[in-house]
mmCIF file with all atom_site columns, C-alpha atoms in Angstrom:
data_model
loop_
_atom_site.group_PDB
_atom_site.id
_atom_site.type_symbol
_atom_site.label_atom_id
_atom_site.label_alt_id
_atom_site.label_comp_id
_atom_site.label_asym_id
_atom_site.label_entity_id
_atom_site.label_seq_id
_atom_site.pdbx_PDB_ins_code
_atom_site.Cartn_x
_atom_site.Cartn_y
_atom_site.Cartn_z
_atom_site.occupancy
_atom_site.B_iso_or_equiv
_atom_site.pdbx_formal_charge
_atom_site.auth_seq_id
_atom_site.auth_comp_id
_atom_site.auth_asym_id
_atom_site.auth_atom_id
_atom_site.pdbx_PDB_model_num
ATOM 1   C CA . MET A 1 1   ? -18.555 -5.095  -16.168 1.00 61.00 ? 1   MET A CA 1
ATOM 2   C CA . GLU A 1 2   ? -17.656 -1.407  -16.724 1.00 81.00 ? 2   GLU A CA 1
ATOM 3   C CA . SER A 1 3   ? -14.518 -0.070  -15.047 1.00 92.00 ? 3   SER A CA 1
ATOM 4   C CA . LEU A 1 4   ? -15.257 1.513   -11.755 1.00 95.00 ? 4   LEU A CA 1
ATOM 5   C CA . CYS A 1 5   ? -13.264 3.682   -9.320  1.00 96.00 ? 5   CYS A CA 1
ATOM 6   C CA . VAL A 1 6   ? -13.480 1.884   -5.974  1.00 98.00 ? 6   VAL A CA 1
ATOM 7   C CA . TYR A 1 7   ? -12.769 3.407   -2.537  1.00 98.00 ? 7   TYR A CA 1
ATOM 8   C CA . CYS A 1 8   ? -11.090 0.730   -0.347  1.00 98.00 ? 8   CYS A CA 1
ATOM 9   C CA . ALA A 1 9   ? -11.741 1.336   3.354   1.00 97.00 ? 9   ALA A CA 1
ATOM 10  C CA . GLY A 1 10  ? -10.554 -0.528  6.238   1.00 96.00 ? 10  GLY A CA 1
ATOM 11  C CA . PRO A 1 11  ? -7.826  -0.678  9.131   1.00 94.00 ? 11  PRO A CA 1
ATOM 12  C CA . LEU A 1 12  ? -4.324  0.661   8.137   1.00 90.00 ? 12  LEU A CA 1
ATOM 13  C CA . PHE A 1 13  ? -2.538  0.766   11.632  1.00 86.00 ? 13  PHE A CA 1
ATOM 14  C CA . ASN A 1 14  ? 0.096   -1.871  11.054  1.00 90.00 ? 14  ASN A CA 1
ATOM 15  C CA . GLN A 1 15  ? 1.994   -3.531  8.208   1.00 90.00 ? 15  GLN A CA 1
ATOM 16  C CA . SER A 1 16  ? -0.123  -6.506  8.149   1.00 92.00 ? 16  SER A CA 1
ATOM 17  C CA . GLU A 1 17  ? -3.374  -4.454  7.888   1.00 93.00 ? 17  GLU A CA 1
ATOM 18  C CA . ARG A 1 18  ? -1.823  -2.334  5.165   1.00 93.00 ? 18  ARG A CA 1
ATOM 19  C CA . ASP A 1 19  ? -0.744  -5.292  3.397   1.00 95.00 ? 19  ASP A CA 1
ATOM 20  C CA . GLU A 1 20  ? -4.247  -6.752  3.385   1.00 97.00 ? 20  GLU A CA 1
ATOM 21  C CA . MET A 1 21  ? -5.689  -3.515  2.137   1.00 97.00 ? 21  MET A CA 1
ATOM 22  C CA . THR A 1 22  ? -3.184  -3.523  -0.607  1.00 96.00 ? 22  THR A CA 1
ATOM 23  C CA . SER A 1 23  ? -4.110  -7.075  -1.580  1.00 97.00 ? 23  SER A CA 1
ATOM 24  C CA . ILE A 1 24  ? -7.794  -5.959  -1.851  1.00 98.00 ? 24  ILE A CA 1
ATOM 25  C CA . ALA A 1 25  ? -6.797  -3.045  -3.984  1.00 97.00 ? 25  ALA A CA 1
ATOM 26  C CA . ASP A 1 26  ? -4.567  -5.162  -6.256  1.00 97.00 ? 26  ASP A CA 1
ATOM 27  C CA . ARG A 1 27  ? -7.273  -7.710  -6.839  1.00 98.00 ? 27  ARG A CA 1
ATOM 28  C CA . LEU A 1 28  ? -9.767  -4.963  -7.912  1.00 98.00 ? 28  LEU A CA 1
ATOM 29  C CA . VAL A 1 29  ? -7.074  -3.386  -10.294 1.00 97.00 ? 29  VAL A CA 1
ATOM 30  C CA . GLU A 1 30  ? -6.457  -6.986  -11.861 1.00 97.00 ? 30  GLU A CA 1
ATOM 31  C CA . GLN A 1 31  ? -10.067 -6.924  -12.855 1.00 96.00 ? 31  GLN A CA 1
ATOM 32  C CA . GLY A 1 32  ? -9.818  -3.652  -14.575 1.00 96.00 ? 32  GLY A CA 1
ATOM 33  C CA . HIS A 1 33  ? -11.063 -1.110  -11.939 1.00 97.00 ? 33  HIS A CA 1
ATOM 34  C CA . SER A 1 34  ? -9.116  1.794   -10.497 1.00 97.00 ? 34  SER A CA 1
ATOM 35  C CA . VAL A 1 35  ? -8.928  2.212   -6.610  1.00 98.00 ? 35  VAL A CA 1
ATOM 36  C CA . TYR A 1 36  ? -8.438  4.913   -4.028  1.00 97.00 ? 36  TYR A CA 1
ATOM 37  C CA . LEU A 1 37  ? -6.413  3.494   -1.055  1.00 95.00 ? 37  LEU A CA 1
ATOM 38  C CA . PRO A 1 38  ? -6.367  6.191   1.554   1.00 92.00 ? 38  PRO A CA 1
ATOM 39  C CA . HIS A 1 39  ? -2.870  5.593   2.923   1.00 88.00 ? 39  HIS A CA 1
ATOM 40  C CA . ARG A 1 40  ? -1.225  5.158   -0.469  1.00 90.00 ? 40  ARG A CA 1
ATOM 41  C CA . ASP A 1 41  ? -3.091  7.569   -2.690  1.00 93.00 ? 41  ASP A CA 1
ATOM 42  C CA . GLY A 1 42  ? -3.992  10.128  -0.065  1.00 92.00 ? 42  GLY A CA 1
ATOM 43  C CA . MET A 1 43  ? -1.747  10.707  3.008   1.00 92.00 ? 43  MET A CA 1
ATOM 44  C CA . GLU A 1 44  ? -0.639  9.106   6.198   1.00 90.00 ? 44  GLU A CA 1
ATOM 45  C CA . PHE A 1 45  ? -1.350  11.293  9.236   1.00 93.00 ? 45  PHE A CA 1
ATOM 46  C CA . ARG A 1 46  ? 1.811   10.428  11.079  1.00 93.00 ? 46  ARG A CA 1
ATOM 47  C CA . LEU A 1 47  ? 4.300   10.832  8.289   1.00 94.00 ? 47  LEU A CA 1
ATOM 48  C CA . VAL A 1 48  ? 2.902   14.147  7.188   1.00 96.00 ? 48  VAL A CA 1
ATOM 49  C CA . ARG A 1 49  ? 2.620   15.521  10.785  1.00 97.00 ? 49  ARG A CA 1
ATOM 50  C CA . GLU A 1 50  ? 6.196   14.787  11.213  1.00 97.00 ? 50  GLU A CA 1
ATOM 51  C CA . VAL A 1 51  ? 7.028   16.970  8.226   1.00 97.00 ? 51  VAL A CA 1
ATOM 52  C CA . LEU A 1 52  ? 4.842   19.806  9.669   1.00 97.00 ? 52  LEU A CA 1
ATOM 53  C CA . MET A 1 53  ? 6.482   19.586  13.041  1.00 97.00 ? 53  MET A CA 1
ATOM 54  C CA . GLU A 1 54  ? 9.899   19.673  11.400  1.00 97.00 ? 54  GLU A CA 1
ATOM 55  C CA . ARG A 1 55  ? 8.858   22.952  9.718   1.00 95.00 ? 55  ARG A CA 1
ATOM 56  C CA . GLY A 1 56  ? 7.938   24.416  13.178  1.00 95.00 ? 56  GLY A CA 1
ATOM 57  C CA . TRP A 1 57  ? 4.362   23.965  13.540  1.00 96.00 ? 57  TRP A CA 1
ATOM 58  C CA . ASP A 1 58  ? 3.003   23.166  16.924  1.00 96.00 ? 58  ASP A CA 1
ATOM 59  C CA . PRO A 1 59  ? 2.001   19.537  17.103  1.00 96.00 ? 59  PRO A CA 1
ATOM 60  C CA . ALA A 1 60  ? -1.528  20.238  18.191  1.00 96.00 ? 60  ALA A CA 1
ATOM 61  C CA . ILE A 1 61  ? -2.109  22.689  15.603  1.00 97.00 ? 61  ILE A CA 1
ATOM 62  C CA . ALA A 1 62  ? -0.538  20.742  12.823  1.00 97.00 ? 62  ALA A CA 1
ATOM 63  C CA . GLY A 1 63  ? -2.586  17.648  13.927  1.00 97.00 ? 63  GLY A CA 1
ATOM 64  C CA . GLN A 1 64  ? -5.759  19.625  13.830  1.00 97.00 ? 64  GLN A CA 1
ATOM 65  C CA . PHE A 1 65  ? -5.507  21.136  10.367  1.00 97.00 ? 65  PHE A CA 1
ATOM 66  C CA . LEU A 1 66  ? -4.077  17.822  8.945   1.00 97.00 ? 66  LEU A CA 1
ATOM 67  C CA . HIS A 1 67  ? -7.135  16.027  10.272  1.00 97.00 ? 67  HIS A CA 1
ATOM 68  C CA . GLU A 1 68  ? -9.324  18.519  8.582   1.00 97.00 ? 68  GLU A CA 1
ATOM 69  C CA . ALA A 1 69  ? -7.370  17.829  5.172   1.00 98.00 ? 69  ALA A CA 1
ATOM 70  C CA . ILE A 1 70  ? -7.721  14.130  5.524   1.00 97.00 ? 70  ILE A CA 1
ATOM 71  C CA . PHE A 1 71  ? -11.400 14.357  6.358   1.00 97.00 ? 71  PHE A CA 1
ATOM 72  C CA . ALA A 1 72  ? -12.064 16.558  3.259   1.00 98.00 ? 72  ALA A CA 1
ATOM 73  C CA . LEU A 1 73  ? -10.068 14.629  0.916   1.00 97.00 ? 73  LEU A CA 1
ATOM 74  C CA . ASP A 1 74  ? -11.580 11.274  1.953   1.00 97.00 ? 74  ASP A CA 1
ATOM 75  C CA . ILE A 1 75  ? -15.111 12.686  1.821   1.00 97.00 ? 75  ILE A CA 1
ATOM 76  C CA . TYR A 1 76  ? -14.448 14.011  -1.735  1.00 97.00 ? 76  TYR A CA 1
ATOM 77  C CA . GLN A 1 77  ? -13.138 10.698  -2.866  1.00 97.00 ? 77  GLN A CA 1
ATOM 78  C CA . LEU A 1 78  ? -15.950 8.753   -1.386  1.00 96.00 ? 78  LEU A CA 1
ATOM 79  C CA . ALA A 1 79  ? -18.749 11.006  -2.456  1.00 95.00 ? 79  ALA A CA 1
ATOM 80  C CA . VAL A 1 80  ? -17.646 12.094  -5.850  1.00 95.00 ? 80  VAL A CA 1
ATOM 81  C CA . ALA A 1 81  ? -14.440 10.621  -7.308  1.00 95.00 ? 81  ALA A CA 1
ATOM 82  C CA . CYS A 1 82  ? -15.283 7.045   -6.498  1.00 96.00 ? 82  CYS A CA 1
ATOM 83  C CA . ASP A 1 83  ? -18.149 4.944   -7.815  1.00 95.00 ? 83  ASP A CA 1
ATOM 84  C CA . ALA A 1 84  ? -18.376 2.137   -5.119  1.00 96.00 ? 84  ALA A CA 1
ATOM 85  C CA . MET A 1 85  ? -16.716 1.126   -1.866  1.00 98.00 ? 85  MET A CA 1
ATOM 86  C CA . VAL A 1 86  ? -15.228 -2.159  -0.642  1.00 98.00 ? 86  VAL A CA 1
ATOM 87  C CA . TRP A 1 87  ? -15.077 -2.363  3.045   1.00 98.00 ? 87  TRP A CA 1
ATOM 88  C CA . ASN A 1 88  ? -12.800 -4.538  5.117   1.00 97.00 ? 88  ASN A CA 1
ATOM 89  C CA . LEU A 1 89  ? -14.468 -5.412  8.355   1.00 95.00 ? 89  LEU A CA 1
ATOM 90  C CA . ASN A 1 90  ? -11.486 -7.471  9.840   1.00 94.00 ? 90  ASN A CA 1
ATOM 91  C CA . GLY A 1 91  ? -10.106 -6.510  13.254  1.00 88.00 ? 91  GLY A CA 1
ATOM 92  C CA . ARG A 1 92  ? -10.877 -6.980  16.964  1.00 87.00 ? 92  ARG A CA 1
ATOM 93  C CA . VAL A 1 93  ? -13.393 -4.244  16.150  1.00 88.00 ? 93  VAL A CA 1
ATOM 94  C CA . PRO A 1 94  ? -14.006 -2.795  12.712  1.00 91.00 ? 94  PRO A CA 1
ATOM 95  C CA . ASP A 1 95  ? -11.944 0.390   12.046  1.00 93.00 ? 95  ASP A CA 1
ATOM 96  C CA . GLU A 1 96  ? -13.966 3.371   13.123  1.00 94.00 ? 96  GLU A CA 1
ATOM 97  C CA . GLY A 1 97  ? -13.105 5.488   10.068  1.00 95.00 ? 97  GLY A CA 1
ATOM 98  C CA . ALA A 1 98  ? -14.203 2.781   7.673   1.00 96.00 ? 98  ALA A CA 1
ATOM 99  C CA . VAL A 1 99  ? -17.457 2.384   9.520   1.00 97.00 ? 99  VAL A CA 1
ATOM 100 C CA . SER A 1 100 ? -18.141 6.068   9.109   1.00 97.00 ? 100 SER A CA 1
ATOM 101 C CA . GLU A 1 101 ? -17.222 5.718   5.371   1.00 97.00 ? 101 GLU A CA 1
ATOM 102 C CA . ALA A 1 102 ? -19.374 2.760   4.861   1.00 97.00 ? 102 ALA A CA 1
ATOM 103 C CA . ALA A 1 103 ? -22.440 4.605   6.553   1.00 97.00 ? 103 ALA A CA 1
ATOM 104 C CA . ILE A 1 104 ? -21.663 7.551   4.097   1.00 95.00 ? 104 ILE A CA 1
ATOM 105 C CA . ALA A 1 105 ? -21.570 5.292   1.024   1.00 95.00 ? 105 ALA A CA 1
ATOM 106 C CA . TRP A 1 106 ? -24.775 3.618   2.066   1.00 95.00 ? 106 TRP A CA 1
ATOM 107 C CA . THR A 1 107 ? -26.561 6.813   2.663   1.00 94.00 ? 107 THR A CA 1
ATOM 108 C CA . LEU A 1 108 ? -25.299 8.163   -0.742  1.00 93.00 ? 108 LEU A CA 1
ATOM 109 C CA . GLY A 1 109 ? -26.676 4.882   -2.482  1.00 93.00 ? 109 GLY A CA 1
ATOM 110 C CA . LYS A 1 110 ? -23.005 3.856   -3.652  1.00 95.00 ? 110 LYS A CA 1
ATOM 111 C CA . PRO A 1 111 ? -22.556 0.146   -4.284  1.00 96.00 ? 111 PRO A CA 1
ATOM 112 C CA . LEU A 1 112 ? -20.982 -1.180  -1.142  1.00 97.00 ? 112 LEU A CA 1
ATOM 113 C CA . VAL A 1 113 ? -19.421 -4.634  -0.610  1.00 98.00 ? 113 VAL A CA 1
ATOM 114 C CA . ALA A 1 114 ? -17.876 -5.838  2.693   1.00 97.00 ? 114 ALA A CA 1
ATOM 115 C CA . TYR A 1 115 ? -14.972 -8.329  3.232   1.00 97.00 ? 115 TYR A CA 1
ATOM 116 C CA . GLN A 1 116 ? -14.354 -10.230 6.400   1.00 94.00 ? 116 GLN A CA 1
ATOM 117 C CA . ASP A 1 117 ? -12.579 -13.402 7.378   1.00 92.00 ? 117 ASP A CA 1
ATOM 118 C CA . ASP A 1 118 ? -12.150 -12.623 10.939  1.00 87.00 ? 118 ASP A CA 1
ATOM 119 C CA . VAL A 1 119 ? -14.599 -13.652 13.637  1.00 82.00 ? 119 VAL A CA 1
ATOM 120 C CA . ARG A 1 120 ? -13.300 -11.787 16.550  1.00 81.00 ? 120 ARG A CA 1
ATOM 121 C CA . SER A 1 121 ? -15.979 -8.982  16.381  1.00 73.00 ? 121 SER A CA 1
ATOM 122 C CA . MET A 1 122 ? -18.901 -11.377 16.110  1.00 71.00 ? 122 MET A CA 1
ATOM 123 C CA . ILE A 1 123 ? -21.714 -11.497 18.610  1.00 73.00 ? 123 ILE A CA 1
ATOM 124 C CA . ALA A 1 124 ? -23.125 -14.995 18.937  1.00 72.00 ? 124 ALA A CA 1
ATOM 125 C CA . GLY A 1 125 ? -21.580 -15.851 15.601  1.00 72.00 ? 125 GLY A CA 1
ATOM 126 C CA . ARG A 1 126 ? -23.025 -12.657 13.954  1.00 80.00 ? 126 ARG A CA 1
ATOM 127 C CA . MET A 1 127 ? -21.763 -9.198  13.218  1.00 84.00 ? 127 MET A CA 1
ATOM 128 C CA . ASN A 1 128 ? -23.399 -6.218  14.725  1.00 87.00 ? 128 ASN A CA 1
ATOM 129 C CA . PRO A 1 129 ? -26.746 -5.598  12.718  1.00 91.00 ? 129 PRO A CA 1
ATOM 130 C CA . LEU A 1 130 ? -26.087 -1.972  12.341  1.00 92.00 ? 130 LEU A CA 1
ATOM 131 C CA . LEU A 1 131 ? -22.874 -2.732  10.493  1.00 93.00 ? 131 LEU A CA 1
ATOM 132 C CA . VAL A 1 132 ? -23.808 -5.591  8.266   1.00 94.00 ? 132 VAL A CA 1
ATOM 133 C CA . GLY A 1 133 ? -27.256 -4.193  7.735   1.00 96.00 ? 133 GLY A CA 1
ATOM 134 C CA . LEU A 1 134 ? -25.292 -1.690  5.436   1.00 96.00 ? 134 LEU A CA 1
ATOM 135 C CA . VAL A 1 135 ? -24.400 -4.428  3.099   1.00 96.00 ? 135 VAL A CA 1
ATOM 136 C CA . GLU A 1 136 ? -27.687 -6.678  3.345   1.00 94.00 ? 136 GLU A CA 1
ATOM 137 C CA . PHE A 1 137 ? -26.266 -8.852  6.014   1.00 93.00 ? 137 PHE A CA 1
ATOM 138 C CA . THR A 1 138 ? -23.795 -10.380 3.612   1.00 94.00 ? 138 THR A CA 1
ATOM 139 C CA . THR A 1 139 ? -20.044 -10.400 3.560   1.00 95.00 ? 139 THR A CA 1
ATOM 140 C CA . VAL A 1 140 ? -17.348 -11.834 1.402   1.00 97.00 ? 140 VAL A CA 1
ATOM 141 C CA . SER A 1 141 ? -14.726 -14.171 3.040   1.00 96.00 ? 141 SER A CA 1
ATOM 142 C CA . CYS A 1 142 ? -12.318 -14.406 0.278   1.00 97.00 ? 142 CYS A CA 1
ATOM 143 C CA . ILE A 1 143 ? -10.417 -11.448 -1.550  1.00 98.00 ? 143 ILE A CA 1
ATOM 144 C CA . ALA A 1 144 ? -10.425 -13.229 -4.806  1.00 97.00 ? 144 ALA A CA 1
ATOM 145 C CA . ASP A 1 145 ? -14.341 -13.172 -4.655  1.00 98.00 ? 145 ASP A CA 1
ATOM 146 C CA . LEU A 1 146 ? -14.562 -9.487  -4.166  1.00 98.00 ? 146 LEU A CA 1
ATOM 147 C CA . PRO A 1 147 ? -14.782 -8.424  -7.899  1.00 97.00 ? 147 PRO A CA 1
ATOM 148 C CA . ALA A 1 148 ? -17.592 -10.811 -8.626  1.00 97.00 ? 148 ALA A CA 1
ATOM 149 C CA . ALA A 1 149 ? -19.507 -9.606  -5.476  1.00 97.00 ? 149 ALA A CA 1
ATOM 150 C CA . LEU A 1 150 ? -18.963 -6.007  -6.491  1.00 96.00 ? 150 LEU A CA 1
ATOM 151 C CA . HIS A 1 151 ? -20.262 -6.778  -9.931  1.00 95.00 ? 151 HIS A CA 1
ATOM 152 C CA . ALA A 1 152 ? -23.398 -8.197  -8.419  1.00 96.00 ? 152 ALA A CA 1
ATOM 153 C CA . GLU A 1 153 ? -23.902 -5.347  -6.126  1.00 96.00 ? 153 GLU A CA 1
ATOM 154 C CA . VAL A 1 154 ? -23.520 -2.781  -9.117  1.00 94.00 ? 154 VAL A CA 1
ATOM 155 C CA . GLN A 1 155 ? -26.057 -4.721  -10.977 1.00 94.00 ? 155 GLN A CA 1
ATOM 156 C CA . ARG A 1 156 ? -28.364 -4.436  -7.967  1.00 92.00 ? 156 ARG A CA 1
ATOM 157 C CA . THR A 1 157 ? -27.498 -0.927  -6.960  1.00 87.00 ? 157 THR A CA 1
ATOM 158 C CA . PRO A 1 158 ? -26.076 0.899   -9.925  1.00 81.00 ? 158 PRO A CA 1
ATOM 159 C CA . ALA A 1 159 ? -23.504 3.537   -9.251  1.00 76.00 ? 159 ALA A CA 1
ATOM 160 C CA . ARG A 1 160 ? -24.923 7.078   -9.860  1.00 78.00 ? 160 ARG A CA 1
ATOM 161 C CA . PRO A 1 161 ? -23.485 10.506  -9.797  1.00 79.00 ? 161 PRO A CA 1
ATOM 162 C CA . LEU A 1 162 ? -23.876 12.654  -6.815  1.00 85.00 ? 162 LEU A CA 1
ATOM 163 C CA . ASN A 1 163 ? -26.555 15.427  -7.025  1.00 88.00 ? 163 ASN A CA 1
ATOM 164 C CA . PHE A 1 164 ? -24.452 17.972  -5.311  1.00 87.00 ? 164 PHE A CA 1
ATOM 165 C CA . ASP A 1 165 ? -27.283 20.627  -4.897  1.00 88.00 ? 165 ASP A CA 1
ATOM 166 C CA . ARG A 1 166 ? -29.295 18.053  -2.903  1.00 89.00 ? 166 ARG A CA 1
ATOM 167 C CA . VAL A 1 167 ? -26.766 17.189  -0.143  1.00 90.00 ? 167 VAL A CA 1
ATOM 168 C CA . PRO A 1 168 ? -26.273 19.020  3.127   1.00 93.00 ? 168 PRO A CA 1
ATOM 169 C CA . ALA A 1 169 ? -24.244 22.265  3.198   1.00 95.00 ? 169 ALA A CA 1
ATOM 170 C CA . LYS A 1 170 ? -21.688 20.532  5.354   1.00 95.00 ? 170 LYS A CA 1
ATOM 171 C CA . LEU A 1 171 ? -21.149 17.883  3.012   1.00 95.00 ? 171 LEU A CA 1
ATOM 172 C CA . GLN A 1 172 ? -20.978 20.284  -0.014  1.00 96.00 ? 172 GLN A CA 1
ATOM 173 C CA . LEU A 1 173 ? -18.238 22.176  2.098   1.00 96.00 ? 173 LEU A CA 1
ATOM 174 C CA . ALA A 1 174 ? -16.223 19.025  2.804   1.00 97.00 ? 174 ALA A CA 1
ATOM 175 C CA . ILE A 1 175 ? -16.394 18.024  -0.933  1.00 96.00 ? 175 ILE A CA 1
ATOM 176 C CA . ASN A 1 176 ? -15.346 21.345  -2.128  1.00 96.00 ? 176 ASN A CA 1
ATOM 177 C CA . ARG A 1 177 ? -12.321 21.451  0.176   1.00 97.00 ? 177 ARG A CA 1
ATOM 178 C CA . GLY A 1 178 ? -11.335 17.901  -0.736  1.00 97.00 ? 178 GLY A CA 1
ATOM 179 C CA . GLU A 1 179 ? -11.546 18.463  -4.308  1.00 97.00 ? 179 GLU A CA 1
ATOM 180 C CA . HIS A 1 180 ? -9.269  21.480  -4.074  1.00 97.00 ? 180 HIS A CA 1
ATOM 181 C CA . LEU A 1 181 ? -6.781  19.369  -2.163  1.00 97.00 ? 181 LEU A CA 1
ATOM 182 C CA . TRP A 1 182 ? -6.975  16.515  -4.589  1.00 97.00 ? 182 TRP A CA 1
ATOM 183 C CA . LYS A 1 183 ? -6.282  18.894  -7.481  1.00 96.00 ? 183 LYS A CA 1
ATOM 184 C CA . ALA A 1 184 ? -3.370  20.383  -5.654  1.00 96.00 ? 184 ALA A CA 1
ATOM 185 C CA . LEU A 1 185 ? -1.852  17.105  -4.820  1.00 95.00 ? 185 LEU A CA 1
ATOM 186 C CA . ARG A 1 186 ? -2.061  15.914  -8.479  1.00 94.00 ? 186 ARG A CA 1
ATOM 187 C CA . ARG A 1 187 ? -0.732  19.156  -9.817  1.00 94.00 ? 187 ARG A CA 1
ATOM 188 C CA . GLU A 1 188 ? 2.227   19.030  -7.523  1.00 93.00 ? 188 GLU A CA 1
ATOM 189 C CA . GLY A 1 189 ? 2.887   15.400  -8.194  1.00 93.00 ? 189 GLY A CA 1
ATOM 190 C CA . ALA A 1 190 ? 2.641   14.650  -4.497  1.00 93.00 ? 190 ALA A CA 1
ATOM 191 C CA . TYR A 1 191 ? 1.913   10.905  -4.754  1.00 89.00 ? 191 TYR A CA 1
ATOM 192 C CA . CYS A 1 192 ? 3.597   9.396   -1.632  1.00 88.00 ? 192 CYS A CA 1
ATOM 193 C CA . GLU A 1 193 ? 5.803   12.556  -1.285  1.00 94.00 ? 193 GLU A CA 1
ATOM 194 C CA . ASN A 1 194 ? 5.137   13.868  2.192   1.00 95.00 ? 194 ASN A CA 1
ATOM 195 C CA . GLN A 1 195 ? 7.109   17.109  1.640   1.00 96.00 ? 195 GLN A CA 1
ATOM 196 C CA . LEU A 1 196 ? 4.741   17.975  -1.206  1.00 96.00 ? 196 LEU A CA 1
ATOM 197 C CA . ILE A 1 197 ? 1.717   16.707  0.706   1.00 96.00 ? 197 ILE A CA 1
ATOM 198 C CA . ALA A 1 198 ? 2.693   19.033  3.557   1.00 96.00 ? 198 ALA A CA 1
ATOM 199 C CA . ASP A 1 199 ? 3.014   21.969  1.156   1.00 96.00 ? 199 ASP A CA 1
ATOM 200 C CA . CYS A 1 200 ? -0.578  21.413  -0.255  1.00 96.00 ? 200 CYS A CA 1
ATOM 201 C CA . VAL A 1 201 ? -2.108  20.652  3.177   1.00 97.00 ? 201 VAL A CA 1
ATOM 202 C CA . THR A 1 202 ? -0.543  23.902  4.626   1.00 96.00 ? 202 THR A CA 1
ATOM 203 C CA . PHE A 1 203 ? -1.557  26.114  1.916   1.00 95.00 ? 203 PHE A CA 1
ATOM 204 C CA . LEU A 1 204 ? -5.139  25.082  1.828   1.00 96.00 ? 204 LEU A CA 1
ATOM 205 C CA . PHE A 1 205 ? -5.836  24.230  5.531   1.00 97.00 ? 205 PHE A CA 1
ATOM 206 C CA . ALA A 1 206 ? -3.346  25.794  7.832   1.00 96.00 ? 206 ALA A CA 1
ATOM 207 C CA . PRO A 1 207 ? -4.592  28.767  10.049  1.00 94.00 ? 207 PRO A CA 1
ATOM 208 C CA . THR A 1 208 ? -2.898  31.879  8.913   1.00 85.00 ? 208 THR A CA 1
ATOM 209 C CA . SER A 1 209 ? -3.023  33.214  12.541  1.00 68.00 ? 209 SER A CA 1
ATOM 210 C CA . SER A 1 210 ? -0.926  30.328  13.716  1.00 71.00 ? 210 SER A CA 1
ATOM 211 C CA . GLN A 1 211 ? 2.020   30.242  11.112  1.00 74.00 ? 211 GLN A CA 1
ATOM 212 C CA . PRO A 1 212 ? 5.462   29.216  12.510  1.00 72.00 ? 212 PRO A CA 1
ATOM 213 C CA . PRO A 1 213 ? 8.528   31.576  11.718  1.00 58.00 ? 213 PRO A CA 1
ATOM 214 C CA . SER A 1 214 ? 8.894   31.853  8.012   1.00 55.00 ? 214 SER A CA 1
ATOM 215 C CA . HIS A 1 215 ? 12.567  30.432  8.060   1.00 44.00 ? 215 HIS A CA 1
ATOM 216 C CA . LEU A 1 216 ? 11.201  27.145  9.502   1.00 47.00 ? 216 LEU A CA 1
ATOM 217 C CA . THR A 1 217 ? 8.380   26.319  7.095   1.00 49.00 ? 217 THR A CA 1
ATOM 218 C CA . GLN A 1 218 ? 10.410  25.413  3.925   1.00 51.00 ? 218 GLN A CA 1
ATOM 219 C CA . SER A 1 219 ? 7.134   25.405  1.896   1.00 49.00 ? 219 SER A CA 1
ATOM 220 C CA . ARG A 1 220 ? 7.553   25.219  -1.840  1.00 49.00 ? 220 ARG A CA 1
ATOM 221 C CA . THR A 1 221 ? 3.927   25.378  -2.943  1.00 47.00 ? 221 THR A CA 1
ATOM 222 C CA . SER A 1 222 ? 3.043   28.832  -4.285  1.00 43.00 ? 222 SER A CA 1
ATOM 223 C CA . ASN A 1 223 ? -0.157  28.253  -6.183  1.00 44.00 ? 223 ASN A CA 1
ATOM 224 C CA . ALA A 1 224 ? -2.699  25.778  -5.073  1.00 44.00 ? 224 ALA A CA 1
#
């Protein structure tokens, strides 16, 4: 099977959830794929927001433009940079963000595989049909089996590049903004560096009319 870039979507709100998502990503990497794991390869809202607040940003304003940045970056990764998606359905209820990402992947025709070994969100022994319908009513219950399931799905639904000119204008805008942010993060070497991530996000997404006093910003990015 050819090497793919795989978007790993799922809950990330406590250490056990992050560990499970890392295990999924690691298994895919072991099989020769690259992955995008949002909290590791993108940014964590809480940590970057703390940096922005330390620089003098109002918490509400910082939260607003940071949310815009995370949305754009994740949309770019899902729609353009990644070839396929693995979706972790575990949880009392499936993670809301991952549900949205799965719907986008399905709409764009991306190969999509779901993992679940948690029965808490089942109804009469079955998942919500509007969720599992996105993966042909089939889920994988063992992380070790995900690469084989992904291979089968790619054979059935080959990954194909996005026809940018045929997607809605709002999606085009989000993709463009996310691409600019991703390039800035890579250029600045901002992997897991929250200070550098805050620099890039501020430069590209912060409202200029609400800048805090310059002596508080401590921003180092001059060209993104």
